[in-house]
mmCIF file of C-alpha atoms and ligand atoms in Angstrom:
data_model
loop_
_atom_site.group_PDB
_atom_site.id
_atom_site.type_symbol
_atom_site.label_atom_id
_atom_site.label_comp_id
_atom_site.label_asym_id
_atom_site.label_seq_id
_atom_site.Cartn_x
_atom_site.Cartn_y
_atom_site.Cartn_z
ATOM 1 C CA MET T 1 -114.078 1.654 247.569
ATOM 2 C CA GLN T 2 -117.186 3.497 246.436
ATOM 3 C CA VAL T 3 -117.989 4.806 242.933
ATOM 4 C CA TYR T 4 -119.931 8.088 242.670
ATOM 5 C CA LYS T 5 -121.540 9.370 239.491
ATOM 6 C CA THR T 6 -123.059 12.585 240.824
ATOM 7 C CA ILE T 7 -121.565 15.643 242.465
ATOM 8 C CA ASN T 8 -124.108 15.568 245.291
ATOM 9 C CA THR T 9 -123.423 12.000 246.398
ATOM 10 C CA LEU T 10 -119.645 12.512 246.242
ATOM 11 C CA ARG T 11 -119.887 15.774 248.172
ATOM 12 C CA ALA T 12 -122.025 14.196 250.899
ATOM 13 C CA ALA T 13 -119.507 11.369 251.336
ATOM 14 C CA LEU T 14 -116.586 13.821 251.423
ATOM 15 C CA GLU T 15 -118.297 16.079 253.951
ATOM 16 C CA GLU T 16 -118.769 13.096 256.226
ATOM 17 C CA GLU T 17 -115.033 12.267 255.979
ATOM 18 C CA ARG T 18 -114.000 15.879 256.484
ATOM 19 C CA SER T 19 -116.199 16.204 259.574
ATOM 20 C CA ARG T 20 -114.176 13.338 261.062
ATOM 21 C CA GLY T 21 -110.988 15.284 260.428
ATOM 22 C CA ARG T 22 -109.771 13.078 257.594
ATOM 23 C CA SER T 23 -107.393 14.487 255.005
ATOM 24 C CA ILE T 24 -108.299 14.161 251.341
ATOM 25 C CA GLY T 25 -105.938 13.473 248.441
ATOM 26 C CA PHE T 26 -107.181 13.849 244.876
ATOM 27 C CA VAL T 27 -105.949 12.303 241.619
ATOM 28 C CA PRO T 28 -107.716 13.633 238.503
ATOM 29 C CA THR T 29 -107.471 11.325 235.461
ATOM 30 C CA MET T 30 -109.074 10.662 232.104
ATOM 31 C CA GLY T 31 -109.122 6.905 232.706
ATOM 32 C CA ALA T 32 -107.574 4.040 230.680
ATOM 33 C CA LEU T 33 -105.406 3.737 233.743
ATOM 34 C CA HIS T 34 -101.850 2.391 233.868
ATOM 35 C CA GLU T 35 -99.016 2.156 236.394
ATOM 36 C CA GLY T 36 -98.287 5.879 235.969
ATOM 37 C CA HIS T 37 -101.744 6.820 237.247
ATOM 38 C CA LEU T 38 -101.514 4.204 239.994
ATOM 39 C CA SER T 39 -98.218 5.675 241.240
ATOM 40 C CA LEU T 40 -100.124 8.928 241.891
ATOM 41 C CA VAL T 41 -102.849 6.976 243.702
ATOM 42 C CA SER T 42 -100.378 5.211 245.987
ATOM 43 C CA ARG T 43 -98.513 8.458 246.719
ATOM 44 C CA SER T 44 -101.838 10.011 247.722
ATOM 45 C CA GLY T 45 -102.588 6.966 249.860
ATOM 46 C CA GLU T 46 -99.323 7.467 251.730
ATOM 47 C CA GLU T 47 -100.006 11.125 252.441
ATOM 48 C CA ASN T 48 -103.789 11.271 253.045
ATOM 49 C CA THR T 49 -106.509 9.338 254.854
ATOM 50 C CA ILE T 50 -108.872 9.324 251.879
ATOM 51 C CA THR T 51 -107.890 9.167 248.193
ATOM 52 C CA VAL T 52 -110.387 10.310 245.575
ATOM 53 C CA VAL T 53 -109.746 9.501 241.903
ATOM 54 C CA SER T 54 -111.788 11.108 239.154
ATOM 55 C CA ILE T 55 -112.195 9.534 235.724
ATOM 56 C CA PHE T 56 -113.489 12.073 233.247
ATOM 57 C CA VAL T 57 -112.531 12.482 229.603
ATOM 58 C CA ASN T 58 -112.847 16.242 229.514
ATOM 59 C CA PRO T 59 -114.177 17.377 226.115
ATOM 60 C CA THR T 60 -113.127 21.012 226.567
ATOM 61 C CA GLN T 61 -109.411 20.212 226.603
ATOM 62 C CA PHE T 62 -109.450 18.390 223.253
ATOM 63 C CA ASN T 63 -108.761 20.633 220.295
ATOM 64 C CA ASN T 64 -109.217 17.711 217.908
ATOM 65 C CA LYS T 65 -112.617 15.996 217.697
ATOM 66 C CA GLN T 66 -111.129 12.753 216.380
ATOM 67 C CA ASP T 67 -108.699 12.581 219.300
ATOM 68 C CA LEU T 68 -111.608 12.980 221.744
ATOM 69 C CA GLU T 69 -113.627 10.249 219.999
ATOM 70 C CA ASN T 70 -110.665 7.867 219.834
ATOM 71 C CA TYR T 71 -109.569 8.432 223.438
ATOM 72 C CA PRO T 72 -109.664 4.998 225.135
ATOM 73 C CA ARG T 73 -112.482 4.463 227.624
ATOM 74 C CA MET T 74 -112.584 1.411 229.902
ATOM 75 C CA PRO T 75 -114.218 2.388 233.209
ATOM 76 C CA GLU T 76 -114.834 -1.165 234.411
ATOM 77 C CA GLU T 77 -111.177 -2.161 234.131
ATOM 78 C CA ASP T 78 -110.191 1.187 235.682
ATOM 79 C CA ILE T 79 -112.426 0.584 238.689
ATOM 80 C CA LYS T 80 -110.880 -2.851 239.267
ATOM 81 C CA MET T 81 -107.373 -1.374 239.102
ATOM 82 C CA LEU T 82 -108.275 1.407 241.523
ATOM 83 C CA GLN T 83 -109.765 -1.074 243.961
ATOM 84 C CA LYS T 84 -106.483 -3.013 243.961
ATOM 85 C CA ALA T 85 -104.425 0.187 244.224
ATOM 86 C CA GLY T 86 -106.263 1.192 247.403
ATOM 87 C CA ALA T 87 -108.298 4.204 246.229
ATOM 88 C CA ASP T 88 -111.219 5.042 248.528
ATOM 89 C CA MET T 89 -113.574 6.956 246.231
ATOM 90 C CA VAL T 90 -113.949 7.079 242.454
ATOM 91 C CA PHE T 91 -115.763 9.970 240.822
ATOM 92 C CA LEU T 92 -117.088 8.915 237.406
ATOM 93 C CA PRO T 93 -119.366 11.694 236.161
ATOM 94 C CA GLU T 94 -121.100 12.041 232.788
ATOM 95 C CA VAL T 95 -120.246 15.152 230.769
ATOM 96 C CA ASP T 96 -123.583 16.817 231.698
ATOM 97 C CA GLU T 97 -122.794 16.418 235.392
ATOM 98 C CA ILE T 98 -119.638 18.525 235.021
ATOM 99 C CA TYR T 99 -120.933 20.937 232.370
ATOM 100 C CA THR T 100 -124.637 21.489 233.049
ATOM 101 C CA PRO T 101 -126.318 21.958 229.657
ATOM 102 C CA GLY T 102 -127.513 25.515 229.108
ATOM 103 C CA MET T 103 -125.392 26.904 231.927
ATOM 104 C CA PRO T 104 -122.707 29.363 230.855
ATOM 105 C CA GLN T 105 -119.294 27.861 231.488
ATOM 106 C CA LYS T 106 -116.927 30.172 233.242
ATOM 107 C CA THR T 107 -113.348 30.368 232.043
ATOM 108 C CA PRO T 108 -111.881 30.937 235.467
ATOM 109 C CA LEU T 109 -108.741 32.825 234.504
ATOM 110 C CA HIS T 110 -106.551 34.036 231.696
ATOM 111 C CA LEU T 111 -103.303 32.159 231.497
ATOM 112 C CA PRO T 112 -100.083 34.063 230.752
ATOM 113 C CA VAL T 113 -98.544 33.681 227.303
ATOM 114 C CA SER T 114 -95.416 32.271 228.953
ATOM 115 C CA LEU T 115 -97.522 29.177 229.704
ATOM 116 C CA THR T 116 -99.846 29.043 226.698
ATOM 117 C CA GLY T 117 -97.562 30.362 223.954
ATOM 118 C CA VAL T 118 -95.062 27.495 223.993
ATOM 119 C CA MET T 119 -95.059 23.754 223.350
ATOM 120 C CA GLU T 120 -98.451 22.172 224.201
ATOM 121 C CA GLY T 121 -100.044 25.613 224.503
ATOM 122 C CA ALA T 122 -98.840 26.637 221.058
ATOM 123 C CA PHE T 123 -99.660 23.365 219.297
ATOM 124 C CA ARG T 124 -102.995 22.703 221.011
ATOM 125 C CA PRO T 125 -104.797 26.062 221.066
ATOM 126 C CA GLY T 126 -107.324 26.269 223.902
ATOM 127 C CA HIS T 127 -106.077 23.039 225.490
ATOM 128 C CA PHE T 128 -104.936 24.599 228.759
ATOM 129 C CA ASP T 129 -108.099 26.715 229.041
ATOM 130 C CA GLY T 130 -109.975 23.400 229.002
ATOM 131 C CA VAL T 131 -107.589 21.930 231.580
ATOM 132 C CA VAL T 132 -108.024 24.923 233.890
ATOM 133 C CA GLN T 133 -111.790 24.781 233.438
ATOM 134 C CA VAL T 134 -112.088 21.127 234.412
ATOM 135 C CA VAL T 135 -109.436 21.090 237.149
ATOM 136 C CA SER T 136 -110.943 24.145 238.871
ATOM 137 C CA ARG T 137 -114.402 22.566 238.626
ATOM 138 C CA LEU T 138 -113.060 19.315 240.113
ATOM 139 C CA PHE T 139 -111.171 21.217 242.838
ATOM 140 C CA ASP T 140 -114.431 23.024 243.763
ATOM 141 C CA ILE T 141 -116.267 19.710 243.992
ATOM 142 C CA VAL T 142 -113.644 17.641 245.831
ATOM 143 C CA GLN T 143 -111.914 20.398 247.848
ATOM 144 C CA PRO T 144 -108.907 18.189 248.543
ATOM 145 C CA ASP T 145 -106.002 18.954 250.849
ATOM 146 C CA ARG T 146 -103.539 17.703 248.225
ATOM 147 C CA ALA T 147 -103.788 17.017 244.505
ATOM 148 C CA TYR T 148 -101.417 14.787 242.528
ATOM 149 C CA PHE T 149 -100.255 15.409 238.957
ATOM 150 C CA GLY T 150 -97.658 13.666 236.811
ATOM 151 C CA GLU T 151 -94.474 15.271 235.500
ATOM 152 C CA LYS T 152 -95.287 13.375 232.293
ATOM 153 C CA ASP T 153 -97.506 16.399 231.567
ATOM 154 C CA PHE T 154 -94.949 18.878 232.857
ATOM 155 C CA GLN T 155 -96.476 21.982 231.279
ATOM 156 C CA GLN T 156 -99.901 20.991 232.613
ATOM 157 C CA LEU T 157 -98.374 20.716 236.073
ATOM 158 C CA ALA T 158 -97.026 24.281 235.667
ATOM 159 C CA VAL T 159 -100.457 25.498 234.538
ATOM 160 C CA VAL T 160 -102.161 23.820 237.504
ATOM 161 C CA ARG T 161 -99.642 25.334 239.922
ATOM 162 C CA PHE T 162 -100.268 28.765 238.382
ATOM 163 C CA MET T 163 -104.049 28.318 238.550
ATOM 164 C CA THR T 164 -103.912 27.174 242.178
ATOM 165 C CA ARG T 165 -101.970 30.308 243.143
ATOM 166 C CA ALA T 166 -104.029 32.666 240.977
ATOM 167 C CA LEU T 167 -107.386 31.402 242.263
ATOM 168 C CA ASN T 168 -106.153 31.034 245.857
ATOM 169 C CA TYR T 169 -106.985 27.371 246.251
ATOM 170 C CA ASN T 170 -105.794 26.063 249.576
ATOM 171 C CA ILE T 171 -104.559 22.869 247.931
ATOM 172 C CA GLU T 172 -101.026 21.491 247.888
ATOM 173 C CA ILE T 173 -100.043 20.493 244.355
ATOM 174 C CA ILE T 174 -97.738 17.480 244.266
ATOM 175 C CA GLY T 175 -95.769 16.659 241.101
ATOM 176 C CA CYS T 176 -94.903 12.971 240.658
ATOM 177 C CA PRO T 177 -92.162 11.424 238.470
ATOM 178 C CA THR T 178 -92.953 9.830 235.101
ATOM 179 C CA LYS T 179 -93.420 6.054 235.073
ATOM 180 C CA ARG T 180 -91.842 4.335 232.087
ATOM 181 C CA GLU T 181 -92.024 0.968 230.390
ATOM 182 C CA THR T 182 -88.816 -1.096 230.673
ATOM 183 C CA ASP T 183 -87.663 0.167 227.248
ATOM 184 C CA GLY T 184 -88.083 3.794 228.365
ATOM 185 C CA LEU T 185 -91.410 4.670 226.714
ATOM 186 C CA ALA T 186 -93.389 6.947 229.034
ATOM 187 C CA MET T 187 -96.604 5.213 230.080
ATOM 188 C CA SER T 188 -99.634 6.829 228.500
ATOM 189 C CA SER T 189 -103.254 5.880 227.868
ATOM 190 C CA ARG T 190 -102.590 6.770 224.236
ATOM 191 C CA ASN T 191 -100.007 3.955 223.939
ATOM 192 C CA LEU T 192 -102.987 1.584 223.730
ATOM 193 C CA ARG T 193 -103.722 3.001 220.280
ATOM 194 C CA LEU T 194 -100.267 2.152 218.882
ATOM 195 C CA SER T 195 -99.836 -0.819 216.517
ATOM 196 C CA VAL T 196 -96.979 -3.207 217.365
ATOM 197 C CA PRO T 197 -94.507 -1.559 214.918
ATOM 198 C CA GLU T 198 -95.568 1.920 216.096
ATOM 199 C CA ARG T 199 -95.141 0.851 219.707
ATOM 200 C CA ASN T 200 -91.595 -0.305 218.909
ATOM 201 C CA SER T 201 -90.743 2.914 217.048
ATOM 202 C CA ALA T 202 -92.108 5.060 219.902
ATOM 203 C CA THR T 203 -89.109 4.252 222.132
ATOM 204 C CA ILE T 204 -87.037 6.733 220.081
ATOM 205 C CA ILE T 205 -88.738 9.604 221.966
ATOM 206 C CA SER T 206 -87.253 8.754 225.350
ATOM 207 C CA LYS T 207 -83.948 7.822 223.674
ATOM 208 C CA ALA T 208 -83.782 11.284 222.061
ATOM 209 C CA LEU T 209 -84.562 12.947 225.405
ATOM 210 C CA ALA T 210 -81.859 10.876 227.105
ATOM 211 C CA PHE T 211 -79.477 11.843 224.279
ATOM 212 C CA ILE T 212 -80.058 15.533 225.089
ATOM 213 C CA ARG T 213 -79.590 14.876 228.806
ATOM 214 C CA ASP T 214 -76.397 12.851 228.339
ATOM 215 C CA ASN T 215 -74.767 15.255 225.870
ATOM 216 C CA HIS T 216 -75.625 18.604 227.366
ATOM 217 C CA ARG T 217 -72.045 19.231 228.441
ATOM 218 C CA SER T 218 -70.601 18.773 224.978
ATOM 219 C CA ALA T 219 -73.105 20.571 222.724
ATOM 220 C CA ASP T 220 -75.212 23.688 222.792
ATOM 221 C CA PRO T 221 -79.007 23.454 223.198
ATOM 222 C CA VAL T 222 -79.884 24.447 219.635
ATOM 223 C CA GLN T 223 -77.554 21.831 218.162
ATOM 224 C CA LEU T 224 -78.912 19.124 220.489
ATOM 225 C CA LYS T 225 -82.494 20.012 219.586
ATOM 226 C CA HIS T 226 -81.663 19.529 215.899
ATOM 227 C CA GLN T 227 -79.952 16.217 216.538
ATOM 228 C CA ALA T 228 -82.829 14.940 218.686
ATOM 229 C CA THR T 229 -85.350 16.033 216.048
ATOM 230 C CA GLU T 230 -83.426 14.116 213.403
ATOM 231 C CA MET T 231 -83.247 11.018 215.587
ATOM 232 C CA ILE T 232 -87.000 11.010 216.103
ATOM 233 C CA ASN T 233 -87.965 11.809 212.523
ATOM 234 C CA SER T 234 -85.631 9.190 211.098
ATOM 235 C CA GLY T 235 -87.336 6.627 213.346
ATOM 236 C CA ASN T 236 -90.724 6.769 211.566
ATOM 237 C CA LEU T 237 -92.172 9.455 213.834
ATOM 238 C CA LYS T 238 -92.951 13.053 213.051
ATOM 239 C CA THR T 239 -91.995 15.672 215.611
ATOM 240 C CA GLU T 240 -94.256 18.596 216.389
ATOM 241 C CA TYR T 241 -91.629 20.128 218.597
ATOM 242 C CA VAL T 242 -88.404 19.315 220.390
ATOM 243 C CA GLU T 243 -87.707 21.974 222.985
ATOM 244 C CA ILE T 244 -85.280 22.589 225.796
ATOM 245 C CA ALA T 245 -86.796 24.938 228.333
ATOM 246 C CA ASP T 246 -86.228 26.391 231.775
ATOM 247 C CA ALA T 247 -88.136 24.080 234.119
ATOM 248 C CA GLU T 248 -89.400 27.060 236.157
ATOM 249 C CA THR T 249 -90.369 29.573 233.457
ATOM 250 C CA LEU T 250 -90.710 27.222 230.430
ATOM 251 C CA GLU T 251 -88.727 29.760 228.419
ATOM 252 C CA PRO T 252 -86.635 28.158 225.649
ATOM 253 C CA VAL T 253 -82.984 27.657 226.614
ATOM 254 C CA THR T 254 -80.362 28.831 224.131
ATOM 255 C CA ASP T 255 -77.373 28.944 226.468
ATOM 256 C CA TRP T 256 -76.699 26.398 229.234
ATOM 257 C CA ASN T 257 -74.972 29.077 231.321
ATOM 258 C CA LYS T 258 -78.186 31.044 231.652
ATOM 259 C CA VAL T 259 -80.248 28.296 233.279
ATOM 260 C CA SER T 260 -79.858 26.177 236.396
ATOM 261 C CA ASN T 261 -82.715 23.747 235.825
ATOM 262 C CA ALA T 262 -83.352 22.772 232.207
ATOM 263 C CA ARG T 263 -85.781 20.222 230.835
ATOM 264 C CA ALA T 264 -86.135 18.693 227.386
ATOM 265 C CA PHE T 265 -89.593 18.224 225.864
ATOM 266 C CA VAL T 266 -90.923 16.337 222.837
ATOM 267 C CA ALA T 267 -94.268 16.047 221.080
ATOM 268 C CA ALA T 268 -94.347 13.690 218.124
ATOM 269 C CA PHE T 269 -96.839 11.773 216.046
ATOM 270 C CA CYS T 270 -96.324 8.056 215.996
ATOM 271 C CA GLY T 271 -98.671 7.016 213.212
ATOM 272 C CA PRO T 272 -101.955 8.740 214.087
ATOM 273 C CA VAL T 273 -101.143 8.983 217.806
ATOM 274 C CA ARG T 274 -99.669 12.112 219.320
ATOM 275 C CA LEU T 275 -97.221 11.328 222.134
ATOM 276 C CA ILE T 276 -95.498 13.690 224.553
ATOM 277 C CA ASP T 277 -92.624 13.188 226.950
ATOM 278 C CA ASN T 278 -90.031 15.223 228.834
ATOM 279 C CA MET T 279 -86.910 14.677 230.901
ATOM 280 C CA GLN T 280 -84.737 16.690 233.240
ATOM 281 C CA VAL T 281 -81.448 17.595 231.549
HETATM 282 P P1 LIG Q 301 -104.426 11.587 232.139
HETATM 283 O O1 LIG Q 301 -105.358 10.468 232.456
HETATM 284 O O2 LIG Q 301 -103.564 11.340 230.951
HETATM 285 O O3 LIG Q 301 -105.119 12.922 232.138
HETATM 286 O O4 LIG Q 301 -103.395 11.639 233.354
HETATM 287 C C1 LIG Q 301 -103.851 11.811 234.677
HETATM 288 C C2 LIG Q 301 -102.669 12.135 235.551
HETATM 289 O O5 LIG Q 301 -101.731 11.061 235.499
HETATM 290 C C3 LIG Q 301 -101.927 13.392 235.076
HETATM 291 O O6 LIG Q 301 -101.532 14.137 236.206
HETATM 292 C C4 LIG Q 301 -100.755 12.814 234.342
HETATM 293 O O7 LIG Q 301 -99.637 13.685 234.308
HETATM 294 C C5 LIG Q 301 -100.462 11.571 235.159
HETATM 295 N N1 LIG Q 301 -99.709 10.613 234.353
HETATM 296 C C6 LIG Q 301 -99.993 10.200 233.094
HETATM 297 N N2 LIG Q 301 -99.037 9.355 232.649
HETATM 298 C C7 LIG Q 301 -98.126 9.255 233.643
HETATM 299 C C8 LIG Q 301 -96.892 8.534 233.798
HETATM 300 N N3 LIG Q 301 -96.403 7.771 232.837
HETATM 301 N N4 LIG Q 301 -96.225 8.657 234.970
HETATM 302 C C9 LIG Q 301 -96.703 9.452 235.961
HETATM 303 N N5 LIG Q 301 -97.853 10.138 235.888
HETATM 304 C C10 LIG Q 301 -98.558 10.048 234.747
#
């Protein structure tokens, strides 16, 4: 496994692989890796000859300066984990390598309000513009055959699928299921910032999502959203939103009969840490 810090050295290595007809799988991450990230890496390993993993804490997708500063960074541990997981190339650029100082940064496309006006888009203004900016930049650099994203960030996956179609990238986008701790908490780099009591309280998020899933036959969506919100808020967390949405359009669901594929979503603060999760209903 080789670590590349510059675009030019990574590109040269990838061109060499491509000229030999090797397929390239790409897993973009922000580091502080856990089993969830590694599940994407092994899926890529199964489906491609070469797996490239990027580790880049992208400043343009953070709408909160404190969150960016506090985001965990541990590249040495990450590299060791990726070596074990069988990644072939790691791209570990500095911010200036991705966003050349003084160069105007293109915003590659305008996202529809259906994607940016709800849930993460509504509560983190500009977040998905930053995601699109960095993912398109990384796609241009790596030019993979397939790219792997987690359903943990379900709305992000929808945004990336939209962007890939809108900008005509010839890249297959693969969504991968959420990896959870044994008590149900979705794995997240942000979990590292939770104190022990916060970590214990955080399990209420997946319990509330499972409550929606398990009771969807007996109660209407609005009622279940209220109940789930109460569950989470009475467990020492503070919800930003609890939503039940159409998994295809992300439109809020008010009537089970009008949707064939619904998904429940939560964003909640656990102490100072903002956690998100979602589950198929
Ligand atoms: P991040 O480093 O948080 O930007 O995540 C990088 C990629 O890993 C994204 O596609 C995430 O959706 C995915 N990911 C994060 N957590 C999980 C998880 N628990 N299970 C599966 N994929 C995940």
